[in-house]
Amino acid sequence: MNREGGFLPPTPVMLLSSGLLLIIACYWFIEVTKAVPEPYLDEVFHVRQALAYWVNDWGIWDPKITTPAGLYIASYVWLWLLKLVRVSSSLVMQLRSLNLLQGTIALYLTSRQLLYDVPRAEASSIDDASRTSSSRSHSRLGLEHAALNICLFPPLFFFYSLFYTDVTSTVLVLLAYMDFHLKKTRNQYFLSIAALFLRQTNIFWIAIYLGGLEVLRNLPKGRSGVEFPCRSSFVDVMTGTWQHACLYDPLVGDAWFEDYIKTGVSLVVASLANLQKLVLPLLPYLSILVGFGGFVLWNGGVVLGDKENHVASIHLTQMLYIWPYFAFFSFPLLFPYILNAIFPQNVIPSPLRTGSTRHLVPHLGITLPLLGAMLIIVRYNTIVHPFTLADNRHYPFYVFRLLLRHPAIKYLVAPIYYVCAWAAIVTLSGYQTNKNEKRTMQDGADRATKYSPLPSSVPSLEPGNRTSFVLIWLFATSLSLVTAPLVEPRYFIIPWLMWRLHVPISISAGPALSNNSSFASSTSHDEHPRKRRGAKKRKTSHWLDFVTSIVFAEYDHRLVLETLWFLCVNWAVGYIFLNWKFEWVQEMGSVQRFMW
């Protein structure tokens, strides 16, 4: 049984899932090590700096490195540990293995814990009546599967075999996020500082994002029909927020576009009304922000080296590029919502029914101004960094060549940005159900409870997230991206991870977890052999029922599609990296490879 605020215990499903991840990642690591034994691309700077620290030459700093020394300090400790156990492989391979270890173990364990904690945090803010009426079974099998998929995310998985900052940086941010949910403030604080030693832009996630969620955690939530009238106007929201000092915060699945604006206004007003209550919880985040501001003033900028090529700027189109990025990698999660917005429910296969999402599609009065704003941003704020079009080893080079092939193309893709953004946000809502569907889902949960082999209980979950989370996530994402002149797939990793962790896992009533399951207790050795044989037959029958329920009805099939899609993308990108070699005319004899 998982204690409140405690860690998830290991399960057989976890061991199987993590073992599969380890096999896939190790195969990728071995292939890269054989094909590319020497440092490649940015590894040249990172490896050189790490080796300087390893020989205790702490005064050397490569002027081309833009990030702090956290990775090289971590690598020093890692190389020292490997030396203790007498590992004799090359230093490059040893340095790369640090990311392999973190991606297959630390990232997996952190992701599964967060996938459990995030929905519980959402559910804890809901009154018992609302929680009971909309609760659904949450499958631990689905949780482990989702954790595996997160670790297979292609732009992150690729770097398990290279010595880059991305994996360590991401793991530290997620560890801080995990401690936020576990309310381990001291651990969270030190992990947040450690994350800044890996990458400066982590400030937006460990201070702004988590600080925003801290505000939400300490603000009372208003209830529709109690503190706020049903379909509240802006005046109702302002009045109710101030009078009751609570937050207007509808579910994403119930929210119209204007509800996000109302929530934003309510968030500001409720924070002012509860300012005295918020000061103490926000002190750790404010101290980190003040310390980071002092560093920027002392350093004369955010980056440490190569400052002339990494000047902070306002790059609003980054917040347009992110949506096709999400749609490309997560289309198995998004497409059911698009189907349900286009087609009536009776023509959509049952496993893909989310409940109609047509009511969540903004009307023309909202759509046209938003598209107009996108076109204005494209017209006046499209920034193409010289590095983007000068380096054909990275995939953004080819994306921008396509966008810039004709002046009209960059405007014609604006509707694609819009649709992808809508689908990504609506996916956070969870599946909507009518009364008959709710009864069917509850029946399915009751049936599943009878034959669940998974040994733990899970809480009732609210289907989807609240508008306040979307606003905090969008705000942190915007700050982390719009200040970056370069467009790189790696920059979108943490925004995607935070979004993915909040995507509801279950579609329908998945196999529930029950401590009363017949699999929770073993057959007594004192029983009559005939009784034991009968129990084994019943157990086999329950297993068959369980497997059948997963395959045909009661499992989130999007997780399977997501796994297959990630494996295909990783295979394609890996194959191209290992086999499609080329040379530049100006650097003959030096092999170049394609990568993210």
Short mmCIF file of N, CA, C and O in Angstrom, two decimals, residues 392-469:
data_model
loop_
_atom_site.label_atom_id
_atom_site.label_comp_id
_atom_site.label_asym_id
_atom_site.label_seq_id
_atom_site.Cartn_x
_atom_site.Cartn_y
_atom_site.Cartn_z
N ASN A 392 23.64 21.64 -41.80
CA ASN A 392 22.69 20.67 -42.36
C ASN A 392 22.75 19.32 -41.65
O ASN A 392 22.19 18.34 -42.13
N ARG A 393 23.40 19.25 -40.49
CA ARG A 393 23.41 18.01 -39.72
C ARG A 393 22.19 17.89 -38.81
O ARG A 393 21.91 16.82 -38.29
N HIS A 394 21.47 18.99 -38.62
CA HIS A 394 20.32 19.00 -37.73
C HIS A 394 19.02 19.08 -38.54
O HIS A 394 18.94 19.79 -39.54
N TYR A 395 17.99 18.40 -38.05
CA TYR A 395 16.72 18.34 -38.77
C TYR A 395 16.02 19.70 -38.91
O TYR A 395 15.34 19.92 -39.92
N PRO A 396 16.14 20.64 -37.96
CA PRO A 396 15.52 21.96 -38.18
C PRO A 396 16.01 22.66 -39.44
O PRO A 396 15.27 23.47 -40.02
N PHE A 397 17.21 22.34 -39.89
CA PHE A 397 17.72 22.91 -41.14
C PHE A 397 16.77 22.62 -42.29
O PHE A 397 16.44 23.50 -43.10
N TYR A 398 16.29 21.39 -42.36
CA TYR A 398 15.43 20.97 -43.47
C TYR A 398 13.99 21.48 -43.28
O TYR A 398 13.31 21.78 -44.27
N VAL A 399 13.55 21.61 -42.04
CA VAL A 399 12.23 22.17 -41.78
C VAL A 399 12.19 23.63 -42.23
O VAL A 399 11.24 24.06 -42.90
N PHE A 400 13.22 24.40 -41.90
CA PHE A 400 13.24 25.81 -42.26
C PHE A 400 13.47 26.01 -43.76
O PHE A 400 12.99 26.99 -44.34
N ARG A 401 14.20 25.10 -44.39
CA ARG A 401 14.33 25.19 -45.85
C ARG A 401 12.96 25.05 -46.51
O ARG A 401 12.66 25.73 -47.49
N LEU A 402 12.13 24.18 -45.96
CA LEU A 402 10.78 23.99 -46.49
C LEU A 402 9.92 25.22 -46.21
O LEU A 402 9.21 25.71 -47.09
N LEU A 403 9.99 25.76 -44.99
CA LEU A 403 9.18 26.92 -44.63
C LEU A 403 9.56 28.16 -45.44
O LEU A 403 8.71 29.00 -45.73
N LEU A 404 10.85 28.26 -45.79
CA LEU A 404 11.34 29.45 -46.49
C LEU A 404 11.42 29.25 -48.00
O LEU A 404 11.91 30.15 -48.71
N ARG A 405 10.93 28.12 -48.48
CA ARG A 405 11.02 27.85 -49.92
C ARG A 405 10.21 28.87 -50.72
O ARG A 405 10.59 29.27 -51.82
N HIS A 406 9.06 29.27 -50.17
CA HIS A 406 8.23 30.30 -50.80
C HIS A 406 7.73 31.23 -49.70
O HIS A 406 7.39 30.76 -48.60
N PRO A 407 7.68 32.53 -49.94
CA PRO A 407 7.27 33.48 -48.88
C PRO A 407 5.90 33.19 -48.28
O PRO A 407 5.63 33.55 -47.14
N ALA A 408 5.02 32.51 -49.05
CA ALA A 408 3.66 32.28 -48.57
C ALA A 408 3.56 31.08 -47.63
O ALA A 408 2.60 30.98 -46.85
N ILE A 409 4.53 30.17 -47.67
CA ILE A 409 4.41 28.92 -46.91
C ILE A 409 4.31 29.18 -45.41
O ILE A 409 3.50 28.57 -44.71
N LYS A 410 5.13 30.10 -44.92
CA LYS A 410 5.13 30.32 -43.46
C LYS A 410 3.80 30.88 -42.97
O LYS A 410 3.47 30.73 -41.77
N TYR A 411 3.02 31.50 -43.87
CA TYR A 411 1.69 31.98 -43.49
C TYR A 411 0.64 30.88 -43.62
O TYR A 411 -0.29 30.79 -42.83
N LEU A 412 0.81 30.02 -44.61
CA LEU A 412 -0.17 28.96 -44.86
C LEU A 412 -0.18 27.92 -43.74
O LEU A 412 -1.19 27.22 -43.57
N VAL A 413 0.91 27.80 -43.00
CA VAL A 413 0.95 26.80 -41.93
C VAL A 413 0.35 27.31 -40.63
O VAL A 413 0.24 26.55 -39.65
N ALA A 414 -0.07 28.57 -40.58
CA ALA A 414 -0.67 29.12 -39.35
C ALA A 414 -1.88 28.31 -38.88
O ALA A 414 -2.01 28.04 -37.68
N PRO A 415 -2.82 27.90 -39.78
CA PRO A 415 -3.93 27.05 -39.32
C PRO A 415 -3.46 25.73 -38.72
O PRO A 415 -4.11 25.19 -37.82
N ILE A 416 -2.32 25.20 -39.19
CA ILE A 416 -1.78 23.96 -38.62
C ILE A 416 -1.33 24.21 -37.18
O ILE A 416 -1.59 23.40 -36.29
N TYR A 417 -0.66 25.34 -36.95
CA TYR A 417 -0.29 25.70 -35.58
C TYR A 417 -1.53 25.74 -34.69
O TYR A 417 -1.52 25.25 -33.56
N TYR A 418 -2.58 26.34 -35.21
CA TYR A 418 -3.80 26.55 -34.43
C TYR A 418 -4.46 25.22 -34.05
O TYR A 418 -4.80 24.99 -32.89
N VAL A 419 -4.62 24.34 -35.04
CA VAL A 419 -5.27 23.05 -34.79
C VAL A 419 -4.43 22.20 -33.84
O VAL A 419 -4.96 21.56 -32.92
N CYS A 420 -3.12 22.21 -34.04
CA CYS A 420 -2.25 21.42 -33.16
C CYS A 420 -2.28 21.94 -31.73
O CYS A 420 -2.28 21.15 -30.77
N ALA A 421 -2.34 23.26 -31.57
CA ALA A 421 -2.41 23.85 -30.23
C ALA A 421 -3.72 23.46 -29.55
O ALA A 421 -3.72 23.08 -28.37
N TRP A 422 -4.82 23.54 -30.28
CA TRP A 422 -6.12 23.16 -29.72
C TRP A 422 -6.11 21.69 -29.28
O TRP A 422 -6.54 21.36 -28.18
N ALA A 423 -5.60 20.82 -30.14
CA ALA A 423 -5.61 19.39 -29.83
C ALA A 423 -4.73 19.08 -28.61
O ALA A 423 -5.10 18.27 -27.76
N ALA A 424 -3.57 19.73 -28.51
CA ALA A 424 -2.67 19.47 -27.38
C ALA A 424 -3.30 19.88 -26.06
O ALA A 424 -3.17 19.17 -25.05
N ILE A 425 -4.00 21.02 -26.05
CA ILE A 425 -4.61 21.49 -24.80
C ILE A 425 -5.84 20.66 -24.45
O ILE A 425 -6.05 20.29 -23.29
N VAL A 426 -6.66 20.33 -25.44
CA VAL A 426 -7.86 19.53 -25.18
C VAL A 426 -7.48 18.13 -24.68
O VAL A 426 -8.21 17.53 -23.88
N THR A 427 -6.34 17.62 -25.12
CA THR A 427 -5.89 16.31 -24.66
C THR A 427 -5.68 16.28 -23.15
O THR A 427 -5.76 15.21 -22.53
N LEU A 428 -5.44 17.43 -22.55
CA LEU A 428 -5.29 17.51 -21.10
C LEU A 428 -6.62 17.38 -20.37
O LEU A 428 -6.64 17.27 -19.14
N SER A 429 -7.73 17.37 -21.11
CA SER A 429 -9.04 17.37 -20.47
C SER A 429 -9.46 15.99 -19.98
O SER A 429 -10.30 15.88 -19.10
N GLY A 430 -8.90 14.94 -20.55
CA GLY A 430 -9.40 13.61 -20.23
C GLY A 430 -10.65 13.33 -21.05
O GLY A 430 -11.19 14.20 -21.73
N TYR A 431 -11.13 12.10 -20.96
CA TYR A 431 -12.28 11.69 -21.74
C TYR A 431 -13.57 12.10 -21.04
O TYR A 431 -13.74 11.87 -19.85
N GLN A 432 -14.47 12.73 -21.80
CA GLN A 432 -15.74 13.16 -21.25
C GLN A 432 -16.79 12.08 -21.46
O GLN A 432 -16.81 11.41 -22.50
N THR A 433 -17.68 11.90 -20.51
CA THR A 433 -18.69 10.85 -20.62
C THR A 433 -20.05 11.38 -20.23
O THR A 433 -20.18 12.27 -19.41
N ASN A 434 -21.09 10.80 -20.88
CA ASN A 434 -22.44 11.12 -20.44
C ASN A 434 -22.86 10.12 -19.36
O ASN A 434 -22.11 9.24 -18.97
N LYS A 435 -24.09 10.23 -18.86
CA LYS A 435 -24.50 9.40 -17.74
C LYS A 435 -24.48 7.91 -18.08
O LYS A 435 -24.05 7.08 -17.29
N ASN A 436 -24.95 7.56 -19.29
CA ASN A 436 -24.95 6.14 -19.66
C ASN A 436 -23.53 5.60 -19.75
O ASN A 436 -23.24 4.48 -19.34
N GLU A 437 -22.64 6.42 -20.33
CA GLU A 437 -21.26 5.98 -20.47
C GLU A 437 -20.60 5.82 -19.10
O GLU A 437 -19.82 4.91 -18.87
N LYS A 438 -20.94 6.74 -18.16
CA LYS A 438 -20.38 6.63 -16.82
C LYS A 438 -20.80 5.33 -16.16
O LYS A 438 -20.01 4.67 -15.50
N ARG A 439 -22.09 4.95 -16.36
CA ARG A 439 -22.57 3.71 -15.76
C ARG A 439 -21.84 2.52 -16.38
O ARG A 439 -21.45 1.58 -15.68
N THR A 440 -21.63 2.57 -17.70
CA THR A 440 -20.92 1.48 -18.37
C THR A 440 -19.48 1.38 -17.87
O THR A 440 -18.96 0.29 -17.63
N MET A 441 -18.85 2.53 -17.69
CA MET A 441 -17.48 2.54 -17.21
C MET A 441 -17.38 2.00 -15.79
O MET A 441 -16.46 1.26 -15.45
N GLN A 442 -18.34 2.35 -14.95
CA GLN A 442 -18.33 1.84 -13.58
C GLN A 442 -18.52 0.33 -13.56
O GLN A 442 -17.88 -0.39 -12.81
N ASP A 443 -19.43 -0.16 -14.45
CA ASP A 443 -19.62 -1.61 -14.55
C ASP A 443 -18.32 -2.28 -14.96
O ASP A 443 -17.95 -3.34 -14.44
N GLY A 444 -17.61 -1.64 -15.93
CA GLY A 444 -16.35 -2.21 -16.38
C GLY A 444 -15.31 -2.23 -15.27
O GLY A 444 -14.56 -3.18 -15.12
N ALA A 445 -15.28 -1.16 -14.45
CA ALA A 445 -14.35 -1.12 -13.33
C ALA A 445 -14.67 -2.20 -12.32
O ALA A 445 -13.78 -2.85 -11.77
N ASP A 446 -16.00 -2.43 -12.05
CA ASP A 446 -16.39 -3.47 -11.10
C ASP A 446 -15.97 -4.84 -11.60
O ASP A 446 -15.50 -5.68 -10.83
N ARG A 447 -16.15 -5.08 -12.91
CA ARG A 447 -15.75 -6.37 -13.46
C ARG A 447 -14.23 -6.54 -13.38
O ARG A 447 -13.74 -7.61 -13.04
N ALA A 448 -13.50 -5.45 -13.71
CA ALA A 448 -12.05 -5.56 -13.72
C ALA A 448 -11.49 -5.83 -12.34
O ALA A 448 -10.49 -6.52 -12.18
N THR A 449 -12.15 -5.28 -11.32
CA THR A 449 -11.67 -5.47 -9.96
C THR A 449 -11.62 -6.95 -9.59
O THR A 449 -10.79 -7.38 -8.80
N LYS A 450 -12.52 -7.75 -10.18
CA LYS A 450 -12.60 -9.15 -9.83
C LYS A 450 -11.36 -9.94 -10.25
O LYS A 450 -11.05 -10.96 -9.69
N TYR A 451 -10.65 -9.43 -11.28
CA TYR A 451 -9.53 -10.24 -11.75
C TYR A 451 -8.25 -9.42 -11.95
O TYR A 451 -7.42 -9.73 -12.76
N SER A 452 -8.11 -8.35 -11.20
CA SER A 452 -6.89 -7.57 -11.32
C SER A 452 -5.73 -8.27 -10.64
O SER A 452 -5.80 -8.57 -9.46
N PRO A 453 -4.59 -8.50 -11.34
CA PRO A 453 -3.45 -9.15 -10.72
C PRO A 453 -2.45 -8.15 -10.14
O PRO A 453 -1.40 -8.56 -9.73
N LEU A 454 -2.75 -6.85 -10.18
CA LEU A 454 -1.75 -5.88 -9.79
C LEU A 454 -1.93 -5.50 -8.33
O LEU A 454 -3.01 -5.11 -7.91
N PRO A 455 -0.88 -5.54 -7.55
CA PRO A 455 -1.01 -5.57 -6.10
C PRO A 455 -1.01 -4.23 -5.40
O PRO A 455 -0.21 -3.99 -4.51
N SER A 456 -1.84 -3.29 -5.80
CA SER A 456 -1.91 -2.05 -5.05
C SER A 456 -3.20 -1.34 -5.37
O SER A 456 -3.86 -1.63 -6.36
N SER A 457 -3.58 -0.38 -4.53
CA SER A 457 -4.77 0.41 -4.79
C SER A 457 -4.38 1.75 -5.35
O SER A 457 -3.28 2.22 -5.16
N VAL A 458 -5.29 2.36 -6.06
CA VAL A 458 -5.06 3.69 -6.59
C VAL A 458 -6.24 4.56 -6.25
O VAL A 458 -7.33 4.08 -6.01
N PRO A 459 -6.04 5.89 -6.24
CA PRO A 459 -7.13 6.77 -5.86
C PRO A 459 -8.10 6.99 -6.99
O PRO A 459 -7.82 6.70 -8.14
N SER A 460 -9.26 7.50 -6.67
CA SER A 460 -10.20 7.94 -7.69
C SER A 460 -9.65 9.22 -8.30
O SER A 460 -9.17 10.09 -7.61
N LEU A 461 -9.74 9.31 -9.61
CA LEU A 461 -9.12 10.44 -10.28
C LEU A 461 -10.15 11.29 -11.00
O LEU A 461 -11.08 10.79 -11.60
N GLU A 462 -9.92 12.58 -10.98
CA GLU A 462 -10.72 13.51 -11.76
C GLU A 462 -10.24 13.42 -13.21
O GLU A 462 -9.04 13.44 -13.48
N PRO A 463 -11.17 13.31 -14.19
CA PRO A 463 -10.74 13.17 -15.57
C PRO A 463 -10.23 14.50 -16.12
O PRO A 463 -11.00 15.35 -16.54
N GLY A 464 -8.94 14.68 -16.10
CA GLY A 464 -8.37 15.85 -16.73
C GLY A 464 -7.85 16.89 -15.76
O GLY A 464 -7.91 16.74 -14.55
N ASN A 465 -7.33 17.97 -16.32
CA ASN A 465 -6.68 19.02 -15.57
C ASN A 465 -7.56 20.26 -15.50
O ASN A 465 -8.61 20.33 -16.15
N ARG A 466 -7.09 21.23 -14.76
CA ARG A 466 -7.81 22.47 -14.62
C ARG A 466 -7.14 23.57 -15.42
O ARG A 466 -5.95 23.50 -15.74
N THR A 467 -7.92 24.61 -15.74
CA THR A 467 -7.42 25.68 -16.59
C THR A 467 -6.23 26.40 -15.96
O THR A 467 -5.35 26.88 -16.68
N SER A 468 -6.19 26.46 -14.64
CA SER A 468 -5.07 27.15 -13.97
C SER A 468 -3.75 26.45 -14.28
O SER A 468 -2.73 27.13 -14.51
N PHE A 469 -3.73 25.12 -14.31
CA PHE A 469 -2.51 24.41 -14.66
C PHE A 469 -2.07 24.76 -16.07
O PHE A 469 -0.89 25.00 -16.33
#
